[in-house]
Amino acid sequence: MKRLLILCLVLLASNFLSAQANLLNALFPEEVGVKTAAQVAADNDHPLPYEYIDDRDILWSKVVWEYIDLNEKMNLPYYYPIDTVNISNKRRSLYDTLMKGIKKSEIVDVYDDSYFQDRLTLNDIRQRLTRRDTTDVGFDKLNAGETLTKEDIDVRTITSADIEGFKIKGVWYFDKRQGELKYRLLGLAPVAPDVNFIDSDDAQDNLVELFWVWFPDARETLYQMKVFNPKNAAHPLSYDLIINARRFSASIYKEQNVYDNREISEYIKGNALYQVLESRRIKENIRNRELDMWQY
C-alpha cells in the first residue's frame, strides 16, 4: 500500500508539471511549456489501452446512438476554442482536433456512416466541407466572355464555429466476469448544417453528419489534445479522458432494434416531448439492467 501511494503521488506530480511545464521557472516567454529532459523521460503520454473483453463474458449488450448538443453548458469544452489566433496550439476544439488528425494521417479510419463500411478519403471530406459559388460579378464576366479570377469565386468552408453537435455510437454491455455494466464508445461524428444551405434561414433544419470516425483509431490524437479544466487550470484533461468518462450531456436518438435500427423520430412523429420521454425511457432501462442482472 505504501508503494502504491507513492506511485500515485508521483503520477499526480508529473501531471501537474506537464500541465504548466516550466511556467514558474521560465526566464523567457519562449521557455513556457518546454519540458525538461527529466520530464520528457518521466512522461508516459499514451492513452490507457482498453482491456480485452471475451465475447463469452458479455452477458447482455445493446448498441445506442446519442446526440451531444454543443449548445448545452456541460458540452462547451467540446466546442471551444473556435478562435485559434490567440490561443495555444495545444488547445483546440474537438472538431479541429479530429480534422488535424485526419489531415496528418494520424486518423485514417473515417467512414461515411455509423456502420463503418464505406471509407472516406481526405478529398471526400473536403468536398463535404466546402462550397464554391460564382459571384454575381463572376457571372457577368462569364456572360462577357472574360476569364474568372479567384475573387470571382465565393468559397464557404465549414469551421468549428459551425458545428452544432456530435453524434456518437457506443455499446452498453454487462461484463459477467467483472459483474458490472460498462460502456464502450465505437465512433463519433460532427454534426453541422449542410454546406449548401449553411447561410440560409433554414440552416438548422438541414443538419447532417459530416463524417464518422472510428473512435479507437482517434484515441492517440484525442489524448494529446488538452481540454480546459474550469475547476483546476493547472491540471487540464484530454479529450480521450473526458469522452471515455462520459463527461458530457447526451440524449439517445436511436437504439439497436429489429426495425432496421430505426430512430425514435421515425416511430414517434411530430411530438418532441414524447421523443424526449422515449429517450429517457431507453436510458433508464439500460441503467436498471445492472440491478436486474443481480436480482435474477
Short mmCIF file of C-alpha atoms in Angstrom, two decimals:
data_model
loop_
_atom_site.label_atom_id
_atom_site.label_comp_id
_atom_site.label_asym_id
_atom_site.label_seq_id
_atom_site.Cartn_x
_atom_site.Cartn_y
_atom_site.Cartn_z
CA MET A 1 0.00 0.00 0.00
CA LYS A 2 2.89 2.34 0.77
CA ARG A 3 4.42 1.78 -2.67
CA LEU A 4 1.06 2.27 -4.32
CA LEU A 5 0.54 5.56 -2.50
CA ILE A 6 4.00 6.81 -3.53
CA LEU A 7 3.30 5.85 -7.15
CA CYS A 8 0.01 7.78 -7.15
CA LEU A 9 1.73 10.86 -5.74
CA VAL A 10 4.43 10.68 -8.41
CA LEU A 11 1.84 10.41 -11.18
CA LEU A 12 -0.13 13.35 -9.82
CA ALA A 13 3.03 15.44 -9.56
CA SER A 14 4.06 14.59 -13.11
CA ASN A 15 0.59 15.54 -14.41
CA PHE A 16 0.75 18.84 -12.56
CA LEU A 17 4.16 19.66 -14.01
CA SER A 18 3.14 18.74 -17.54
CA ALA A 19 0.08 21.00 -17.30
CA GLN A 20 2.16 24.12 -16.60
CA ALA A 21 5.57 22.92 -17.75
CA ASN A 22 8.33 25.34 -16.74
CA LEU A 23 5.84 28.15 -16.17
CA LEU A 24 7.34 29.42 -12.91
CA ASN A 25 10.97 28.81 -13.87
CA ALA A 26 10.91 30.30 -17.38
CA LEU A 27 13.26 33.22 -17.95
CA PHE A 28 11.75 33.99 -21.35
CA PRO A 29 8.24 33.51 -22.77
CA GLU A 30 9.61 31.00 -25.27
CA GLU A 31 10.55 28.67 -22.42
CA VAL A 32 6.97 28.34 -21.15
CA GLY A 33 5.62 24.90 -21.94
CA VAL A 34 9.02 23.44 -22.78
CA LYS A 35 9.62 20.34 -20.70
CA THR A 36 12.97 19.43 -19.27
CA ALA A 37 14.76 16.24 -20.28
CA ALA A 38 13.79 14.65 -16.98
CA GLN A 39 10.12 15.49 -17.52
CA VAL A 40 10.16 14.07 -21.04
CA ALA A 41 11.81 10.87 -19.78
CA ALA A 42 9.25 10.52 -16.97
CA ASP A 43 6.24 11.11 -19.21
CA ASN A 44 4.13 8.23 -20.41
CA ASP A 45 1.82 10.16 -22.68
CA HIS A 46 -0.33 7.44 -24.16
CA PRO A 47 -4.00 6.65 -23.67
CA LEU A 48 -4.82 3.83 -21.30
CA PRO A 49 -5.44 0.77 -23.51
CA TYR A 50 -8.80 -0.93 -23.39
CA GLU A 51 -8.99 -4.24 -21.61
CA TYR A 52 -9.65 -7.37 -23.64
CA ILE A 53 -13.28 -8.49 -23.41
CA ASP A 54 -14.07 -12.04 -24.43
CA ASP A 55 -17.40 -12.46 -26.19
CA ARG A 56 -18.28 -15.23 -23.73
CA ASP A 57 -18.03 -12.72 -20.86
CA ILE A 58 -20.70 -10.43 -22.34
CA LEU A 59 -23.95 -11.46 -20.71
CA TRP A 60 -26.03 -8.65 -22.29
CA SER A 61 -25.35 -5.75 -24.65
CA LYS A 62 -27.13 -3.01 -26.57
CA VAL A 63 -25.84 -0.55 -29.16
CA VAL A 64 -27.17 3.01 -28.86
CA TRP A 65 -26.72 6.21 -30.83
CA GLU A 66 -26.67 9.51 -28.92
CA TYR A 67 -26.56 13.20 -29.77
CA ILE A 68 -24.33 15.67 -27.92
CA ASP A 69 -25.78 19.17 -28.24
CA LEU A 70 -22.97 21.76 -28.09
CA ASN A 71 -25.44 24.44 -27.02
CA GLU A 72 -25.64 22.84 -23.58
CA LYS A 73 -23.33 24.28 -20.94
CA MET A 74 -21.83 20.95 -19.94
CA ASN A 75 -20.75 20.29 -23.54
CA LEU A 76 -19.00 23.63 -24.11
CA PRO A 77 -15.47 22.16 -23.62
CA TYR A 78 -16.04 20.24 -26.86
CA TYR A 79 -16.98 23.42 -28.76
CA TYR A 80 -14.35 25.94 -27.64
CA PRO A 81 -11.99 27.41 -28.61
CA ILE A 82 -13.33 28.45 -32.01
CA ASP A 83 -10.91 31.37 -32.45
CA THR A 84 -7.43 29.87 -32.51
CA VAL A 85 -5.44 33.04 -33.25
CA ASN A 86 -4.63 33.97 -29.66
CA ILE A 87 -4.67 30.50 -28.12
CA SER A 88 -2.04 27.82 -27.67
CA ASN A 89 -1.79 25.15 -30.35
CA LYS A 90 -2.24 22.60 -27.57
CA ARG A 91 -5.85 23.69 -27.15
CA ARG A 92 -8.33 23.10 -29.94
CA SER A 93 -12.00 22.21 -30.22
CA LEU A 94 -12.94 18.59 -30.69
CA TYR A 95 -13.76 19.18 -34.36
CA ASP A 96 -10.42 20.89 -35.04
CA THR A 97 -8.63 18.10 -33.23
CA LEU A 98 -10.28 15.48 -35.43
CA MET A 99 -9.56 17.43 -38.60
CA LYS A 100 -5.93 17.92 -37.56
CA GLY A 101 -5.55 14.18 -37.06
CA ILE A 102 -7.18 13.41 -40.40
CA LYS A 103 -5.02 15.88 -42.32
CA LYS A 104 -1.84 14.50 -40.73
CA SER A 105 -2.96 10.90 -41.45
CA GLU A 106 -2.96 10.18 -37.73
CA ILE A 107 -6.65 9.26 -38.08
CA VAL A 108 -7.32 7.07 -41.10
CA ASP A 109 -10.46 5.16 -40.14
CA VAL A 110 -13.02 7.71 -41.35
CA TYR A 111 -16.30 6.49 -42.80
CA ASP A 112 -19.48 7.65 -44.46
CA ASP A 113 -21.92 6.43 -41.79
CA SER A 114 -22.09 4.82 -38.38
CA TYR A 115 -21.84 1.28 -39.77
CA PHE A 116 -18.21 1.87 -40.78
CA GLN A 117 -18.28 0.25 -44.20
CA ASP A 118 -17.59 2.99 -46.78
CA ARG A 119 -14.24 4.62 -46.03
CA LEU A 120 -13.72 8.31 -46.86
CA THR A 121 -10.55 9.94 -48.12
CA LEU A 122 -9.35 13.43 -47.23
CA ASN A 123 -10.60 14.73 -50.60
CA ASP A 124 -14.04 13.22 -49.94
CA ILE A 125 -14.20 15.01 -46.60
CA ARG A 126 -13.09 18.33 -48.10
CA GLN A 127 -15.86 18.13 -50.67
CA ARG A 128 -18.40 17.76 -47.87
CA LEU A 129 -16.98 20.74 -46.01
CA THR A 130 -16.59 23.21 -48.89
CA ARG A 131 -18.99 25.02 -51.19
CA ARG A 132 -17.86 27.04 -54.21
CA ASP A 133 -20.19 29.57 -55.82
CA THR A 134 -19.64 32.05 -58.58
CA THR A 135 -20.36 35.64 -57.53
CA ASP A 136 -22.65 37.97 -59.47
CA VAL A 137 -19.60 39.76 -60.84
CA GLY A 138 -18.27 36.39 -61.97
CA PHE A 139 -21.45 35.63 -63.88
CA ASP A 140 -21.20 39.00 -65.59
CA LYS A 141 -17.66 38.14 -66.64
CA LEU A 142 -18.78 34.77 -67.97
CA ASN A 143 -21.53 36.41 -69.99
CA ALA A 144 -19.00 38.86 -71.35
CA GLY A 145 -16.60 36.05 -72.26
CA GLU A 146 -13.96 37.07 -69.73
CA THR A 147 -11.79 34.78 -67.60
CA LEU A 148 -12.70 34.31 -63.96
CA THR A 149 -10.27 35.06 -61.13
CA LYS A 150 -10.13 33.90 -57.51
CA GLU A 151 -12.09 36.96 -56.41
CA ASP A 152 -14.99 35.82 -58.58
CA ILE A 153 -15.37 32.52 -56.68
CA ASP A 154 -17.04 32.55 -53.27
CA VAL A 155 -15.66 29.72 -51.12
CA ARG A 156 -17.52 28.73 -47.95
CA THR A 157 -15.88 26.16 -45.67
CA ILE A 158 -17.34 24.64 -42.51
CA THR A 159 -15.32 25.59 -39.43
CA SER A 160 -15.52 24.63 -35.77
CA ALA A 161 -17.87 27.59 -35.16
CA ASP A 162 -20.45 25.92 -37.45
CA ILE A 163 -20.52 22.62 -35.55
CA GLU A 164 -23.84 22.16 -33.77
CA GLY A 165 -23.15 18.87 -32.03
CA PHE A 166 -21.73 15.37 -32.22
CA LYS A 167 -23.36 12.03 -32.79
CA ILE A 168 -21.79 9.10 -31.00
CA LYS A 169 -22.27 5.37 -31.29
CA GLY A 170 -21.45 3.06 -28.41
CA VAL A 171 -22.34 -0.22 -26.79
CA TRP A 172 -23.52 -0.86 -23.26
CA TYR A 173 -22.67 -4.34 -22.06
CA PHE A 174 -22.76 -6.35 -18.86
CA ASP A 175 -19.42 -8.00 -18.09
CA LYS A 176 -20.24 -11.14 -16.10
CA ARG A 177 -16.60 -11.62 -15.14
CA GLN A 178 -16.44 -8.17 -13.52
CA GLY A 179 -20.11 -8.21 -12.58
CA GLU A 180 -20.83 -4.66 -13.77
CA LEU A 181 -22.39 -2.65 -16.57
CA LYS A 182 -19.85 -0.94 -18.83
CA TYR A 183 -19.82 1.34 -21.86
CA ARG A 184 -17.50 1.32 -24.88
CA LEU A 185 -17.54 4.13 -27.43
CA LEU A 186 -17.27 2.98 -31.04
CA GLY A 187 -17.46 6.12 -33.15
CA LEU A 188 -18.36 9.79 -33.30
CA ALA A 189 -19.42 12.23 -35.99
CA PRO A 190 -19.52 16.04 -36.07
CA VAL A 191 -22.91 17.47 -36.99
CA ALA A 192 -23.29 20.78 -38.84
CA PRO A 193 -25.67 22.42 -41.31
CA ASP A 194 -25.37 21.24 -44.89
CA VAL A 195 -22.70 23.39 -46.51
CA ASN A 196 -25.08 24.11 -49.40
CA PHE A 197 -27.62 25.68 -47.03
CA ILE A 198 -25.37 26.82 -44.20
CA ASP A 199 -26.03 30.55 -44.65
CA SER A 200 -29.74 30.24 -45.32
CA ASP A 201 -32.56 30.84 -42.85
CA ASP A 202 -33.41 27.15 -42.65
CA ALA A 203 -29.85 26.02 -41.94
CA GLN A 204 -30.86 24.44 -38.62
CA ASP A 205 -33.33 22.22 -40.47
CA ASN A 206 -30.57 20.75 -42.64
CA LEU A 207 -28.15 19.29 -40.08
CA VAL A 208 -26.04 16.47 -41.48
CA GLU A 209 -23.30 14.13 -40.31
CA LEU A 210 -20.03 15.30 -41.84
CA PHE A 211 -18.17 12.01 -41.34
CA TRP A 212 -17.83 9.18 -38.84
CA VAL A 213 -14.55 8.50 -37.05
CA TRP A 214 -13.75 5.07 -35.63
CA PHE A 215 -13.01 6.10 -32.05
CA PRO A 216 -10.24 3.58 -31.17
CA ASP A 217 -8.22 4.90 -34.10
CA ALA A 218 -8.57 8.51 -32.87
CA ARG A 219 -7.69 7.91 -29.21
CA GLU A 220 -4.00 8.79 -29.53
CA THR A 221 -4.79 12.11 -31.24
CA LEU A 222 -7.55 12.94 -28.75
CA TYR A 223 -5.26 12.10 -25.84
CA GLN A 224 -2.57 14.54 -26.96
CA MET A 225 -5.00 17.48 -27.15
CA LYS A 226 -5.80 19.06 -23.79
CA VAL A 227 -9.16 20.43 -22.70
CA PHE A 228 -9.60 23.39 -20.37
CA ASN A 229 -10.48 22.32 -16.85
CA PRO A 230 -12.62 25.07 -15.25
CA LYS A 231 -12.08 23.64 -11.78
CA ASN A 232 -8.29 23.46 -11.94
CA ALA A 233 -6.37 25.24 -14.69
CA ALA A 234 -3.13 23.56 -13.56
CA HIS A 235 -4.48 20.14 -14.44
CA PRO A 236 -6.04 20.10 -17.92
CA LEU A 237 -7.75 16.98 -19.19
CA SER A 238 -7.61 15.23 -22.54
CA TYR A 239 -10.47 14.57 -24.92
CA ASP A 240 -9.80 10.86 -24.66
CA LEU A 241 -10.23 11.01 -20.88
CA ILE A 242 -13.42 13.05 -20.70
CA ILE A 243 -15.10 11.17 -23.57
CA ASN A 244 -14.35 7.75 -22.10
CA ALA A 245 -15.55 9.04 -18.73
CA ARG A 246 -18.78 10.22 -20.42
CA ARG A 247 -18.34 13.76 -19.14
CA PHE A 248 -20.98 15.14 -21.47
CA SER A 249 -24.74 15.52 -21.71
CA ALA A 250 -26.29 13.40 -24.46
CA SER A 251 -29.69 12.13 -25.47
CA ILE A 252 -30.39 8.80 -27.15
CA TYR A 253 -31.94 9.18 -30.59
CA LYS A 254 -31.66 5.56 -31.75
CA GLU A 255 -31.16 2.12 -30.28
CA GLN A 256 -30.42 -1.23 -31.81
CA ASN A 257 -33.76 -2.81 -32.72
CA VAL A 258 -35.44 -5.27 -35.04
CA TYR A 259 -36.90 -2.50 -37.23
CA ASP A 260 -33.62 -1.85 -39.09
CA ASN A 261 -32.37 0.24 -36.14
CA ARG A 262 -34.98 2.92 -36.79
CA GLU A 263 -34.68 6.24 -34.94
CA ILE A 264 -37.08 7.42 -32.25
CA SER A 265 -38.32 10.18 -34.55
CA GLU A 266 -39.44 7.54 -37.06
CA TYR A 267 -41.98 5.89 -34.76
CA ILE A 268 -42.85 8.93 -32.64
CA LYS A 269 -43.59 11.63 -35.16
CA GLY A 270 -44.37 15.28 -34.57
CA ASN A 271 -44.15 15.24 -30.78
CA ALA A 272 -40.83 16.40 -29.35
CA LEU A 273 -41.93 15.83 -25.74
CA TYR A 274 -42.76 12.17 -26.31
CA GLN A 275 -39.48 11.72 -28.17
CA VAL A 276 -37.56 13.04 -25.15
CA LEU A 277 -39.56 10.78 -22.83
CA GLU A 278 -38.83 7.78 -25.05
CA SER A 279 -35.12 8.64 -25.00
CA ARG A 280 -35.19 8.78 -21.20
CA ARG A 281 -37.09 5.50 -21.04
CA ILE A 282 -34.40 3.76 -23.06
CA LYS A 283 -31.68 5.25 -20.86
CA GLU A 284 -33.42 4.16 -17.67
CA ASN A 285 -33.85 0.62 -18.99
CA ILE A 286 -30.13 0.43 -19.64
CA ARG A 287 -29.25 1.83 -16.23
CA ASN A 288 -31.58 -0.62 -14.50
CA ARG A 289 -30.07 -3.54 -16.38
CA GLU A 290 -27.16 -3.87 -13.93
CA LEU A 291 -29.51 -4.13 -10.95
CA ASP A 292 -31.74 -6.59 -12.79
CA MET A 293 -28.76 -8.85 -13.52
CA TRP A 294 -28.01 -9.13 -9.82
CA GLN A 295 -31.64 -9.80 -8.93
CA TYR A 296 -32.26 -12.52 -11.44
#
